[in-house]
């Protein structure tokens, strides 16, 4: 059994447990996988937990625990009842997938996300920017990892390209194959911290994780096979790196799209945010407004039009998602489009 310390149990979480009003003593545990309403737990004696009836009623589907969550449980042997989900320090959410009007979390309480791209594939700055904003919004720190540098002649050139996108995020070039750069990457891990990998399929996330763990990631293991006759197989998604914290590897990370924006887009585009200070209008959208410093910068070549285009696209996606969520905003957007279409038709007459 891993100790709570090893699992990243910090005062942020212990303070919450101490404040719980429950009569019976509750034990902290960390969720390492979920399958059909059964949660695999670490840090407590029980290995499997289910939500209490009360919690099931209270929590909307999207608010239910995910990998990395800390929960308070009452234990009865091998099984536990989850009584509370502790407040998350960070959460990576998938905006495309709302359940019950709540954005769906993919992983909770991750401290550092390694955003992985591969040196042998066309670098996709727009995708990296997208991941960057998502990670900034999650509350975790992003690190841009350029993997497979063993496959190219001049990794420094590529790294420079990645740095242009990075903003305040750090950049590390590595090869999971030769081990080059792995010491630097490993240096970003630390006891009690949780790290995770995101990036497109095939960039080498599993290879990097394996290299860090110094072993093959645990293969599939079955959880809950004896439980209520359910036979489900799940991969444990949370792994303790001895002395170096915790690694979360969840399938959700592999195919996640757009996310809620809470300033993450501006953090991912510090160059645009800085120039926006000089726009005439404080709420300038850098599209058609007069005296827009951002558009001006694209004309002088200081800012690439592709980058501004990507910024607009992300902002539009956020607006569309918010409109879906917010009926008033949604109606406003609809009204605006109606007016725009009308004006457009009129202009064509
Ligand atoms: P994931 O889908 O992001 O988890 O990617 P994988 O870890 O499964 O790696 C995809 C493929 O890239 C595998 O065939 C790996 O052997 C290969 N690969 C991963 N890292 C490196 C690397 O640093 N150099 C080279 N040459 N190949 C790598
Ligand atoms: Zn502007």
JSON list of C-alpha atoms and ligand atoms in Angstrom, two decimals, residues 116 118 120 146-151 174-180 182 197-210 217 249 254, ligand 1:
[
{"chain": "A", "resi": 116, "resn": "UNK", "atom": "CA", "xyz": [4.35, 16.15, -25.80]},
{"chain": "A", "resi": 118, "resn": "UNK", "atom": "CA", "xyz": [7.27, 14.61, -31.74]},
{"chain": "A", "resi": 120, "resn": "UNK", "atom": "CA", "xyz": [9.70, 13.68, -36.62]},
{"chain": "A", "resi": 146, "resn": "UNK", "atom": "CA", "xyz": [9.78, 17.78, -27.79]},
{"chain": "A", "resi": 147, "resn": "UNK", "atom": "CA", "xyz": [10.30, 14.02, -28.03]},
{"chain": "A", "resi": 148, "resn": "UNK", "atom": "CA", "xyz": [12.10, 11.79, -30.58]},
{"chain": "A", "resi": 149, "resn": "UNK", "atom": "CA", "xyz": [14.97, 14.21, -31.13]},
{"chain": "A", "resi": 150, "resn": "UNK", "atom": "CA", "xyz": [17.09, 11.17, -32.03]},
{"chain": "A", "resi": 151, "resn": "UNK", "atom": "CA", "xyz": [15.28, 11.21, -35.38]},
{"chain": "A", "resi": 174, "resn": "UNK", "atom": "CA", "xyz": [14.13, 14.56, -25.15]},
{"chain": "A", "resi": 175, "resn": "UNK", "atom": "CA", "xyz": [14.42, 11.14, -26.64]},
{"chain": "A", "resi": 176, "resn": "UNK", "atom": "CA", "xyz": [12.60, 8.35, -24.88]},
{"chain": "A", "resi": 177, "resn": "UNK", "atom": "CA", "xyz": [14.63, 6.09, -27.13]},
{"chain": "A", "resi": 178, "resn": "UNK", "atom": "CA", "xyz": [18.21, 7.19, -26.34]},
{"chain": "A", "resi": 179, "resn": "UNK", "atom": "CA", "xyz": [17.42, 8.72, -22.97]},
{"chain": "A", "resi": 180, "resn": "UNK", "atom": "CA", "xyz": [18.76, 12.10, -24.03]},
{"chain": "A", "resi": 182, "resn": "UNK", "atom": "CA", "xyz": [15.44, 12.45, -19.70]},
{"chain": "A", "resi": 197, "resn": "UNK", "atom": "CA", "xyz": [1.21, 13.63, -20.23]},
{"chain": "A", "resi": 198, "resn": "UNK", "atom": "CA", "xyz": [-0.99, 15.02, -22.98]},
{"chain": "A", "resi": 199, "resn": "UNK", "atom": "CA", "xyz": [-0.44, 15.10, -26.71]},
{"chain": "A", "resi": 200, "resn": "UNK", "atom": "CA", "xyz": [-1.48, 13.40, -29.90]},
{"chain": "A", "resi": 201, "resn": "UNK", "atom": "CA", "xyz": [-1.33, 9.68, -30.29]},
{"chain": "A", "resi": 202, "resn": "UNK", "atom": "CA", "xyz": [2.05, 8.30, -31.29]},
{"chain": "A", "resi": 203, "resn": "UNK", "atom": "CA", "xyz": [4.20, 11.16, -29.99]},
{"chain": "A", "resi": 204, "resn": "UNK", "atom": "CA", "xyz": [5.65, 8.88, -27.32]},
{"chain": "A", "resi": 205, "resn": "UNK", "atom": "CA", "xyz": [3.74, 9.59, -24.12]},
{"chain": "A", "resi": 206, "resn": "UNK", "atom": "CA", "xyz": [3.74, 5.96, -22.96]},
{"chain": "A", "resi": 207, "resn": "UNK", "atom": "CA", "xyz": [7.40, 5.55, -23.89]},
{"chain": "A", "resi": 208, "resn": "UNK", "atom": "CA", "xyz": [8.31, 8.59, -21.82]},
{"chain": "A", "resi": 209, "resn": "UNK", "atom": "CA", "xyz": [6.21, 7.41, -18.90]},
{"chain": "A", "resi": 210, "resn": "UNK", "atom": "CA", "xyz": [7.83, 3.98, -19.06]},
{"chain": "A", "resi": 217, "resn": "UNK", "atom": "CA", "xyz": [3.53, 0.61, -17.39]},
{"chain": "A", "resi": 249, "resn": "UNK", "atom": "CA", "xyz": [-1.89, 8.33, -17.45]},
{"chain": "A", "resi": 254, "resn": "UNK", "atom": "CA", "xyz": [-5.41, 11.09, -25.48]},
{"chain": "B", "resi": 1, "resn": "LIG", "atom": "P1", "xyz": [1.84, 7.48, -27.35]},
{"chain": "B", "resi": 1, "resn": "LIG", "atom": "O1", "xyz": [0.72, 7.10, -28.26]},
{"chain": "B", "resi": 1, "resn": "LIG", "atom": "O2", "xyz": [1.99, 8.98, -27.31]},
{"chain": "B", "resi": 1, "resn": "LIG", "atom": "O3", "xyz": [1.78, 6.86, -26.00]},
{"chain": "B", "resi": 1, "resn": "LIG", "atom": "O4", "xyz": [3.20, 6.97, -28.08]},
{"chain": "B", "resi": 1, "resn": "LIG", "atom": "P2", "xyz": [4.07, 5.66, -27.79]},
{"chain": "B", "resi": 1, "resn": "LIG", "atom": "O5", "xyz": [4.85, 5.81, -26.52]},
{"chain": "B", "resi": 1, "resn": "LIG", "atom": "O6", "xyz": [3.21, 4.47, -27.92]},
{"chain": "B", "resi": 1, "resn": "LIG", "atom": "O7", "xyz": [5.11, 5.75, -28.99]},
{"chain": "B", "resi": 1, "resn": "LIG", "atom": "C1", "xyz": [4.72, 5.66, -30.34]},
{"chain": "B", "resi": 1, "resn": "LIG", "atom": "C2", "xyz": [5.87, 5.13, -31.17]},
{"chain": "B", "resi": 1, "resn": "LIG", "atom": "O8", "xyz": [6.98, 6.02, -31.15]},
{"chain": "B", "resi": 1, "resn": "LIG", "atom": "C3", "xyz": [6.40, 3.81, -30.65]},
{"chain": "B", "resi": 1, "resn": "LIG", "atom": "O9", "xyz": [6.69, 3.00, -31.77]},
{"chain": "B", "resi": 1, "resn": "LIG", "atom": "C4", "xyz": [7.67, 4.19, -29.92]},
{"chain": "B", "resi": 1, "resn": "LIG", "atom": "O10", "xyz": [8.62, 3.14, -29.91]},
{"chain": "B", "resi": 1, "resn": "LIG", "atom": "C5", "xyz": [8.15, 5.35, -30.71]},
{"chain": "B", "resi": 1, "resn": "LIG", "atom": "N1", "xyz": [8.95, 6.29, -29.90]},
{"chain": "B", "resi": 1, "resn": "LIG", "atom": "C6", "xyz": [8.61, 6.83, -28.72]},
{"chain": "B", "resi": 1, "resn": "LIG", "atom": "N2", "xyz": [9.57, 7.66, -28.27]},
{"chain": "B", "resi": 1, "resn": "LIG", "atom": "C7", "xyz": [10.55, 7.65, -29.20]},
{"chain": "B", "resi": 1, "resn": "LIG", "atom": "C8", "xyz": [11.83, 8.32, -29.32]},
{"chain": "B", "resi": 1, "resn": "LIG", "atom": "O11", "xyz": [12.25, 9.11, -28.49]},
{"chain": "B", "resi": 1, "resn": "LIG", "atom": "N3", "xyz": [12.56, 8.06, -30.46]},
{"chain": "B", "resi": 1, "resn": "LIG", "atom": "C9", "xyz": [12.11, 7.21, -31.41]},
{"chain": "B", "resi": 1, "resn": "LIG", "atom": "N4", "xyz": [12.89, 7.02, -32.48]},
{"chain": "B", "resi": 1, "resn": "LIG", "atom": "N5", "xyz": [10.93, 6.57, -31.33]},
{"chain": "B", "resi": 1, "resn": "LIG", "atom": "C10", "xyz": [10.16, 6.77, -30.25]}
]
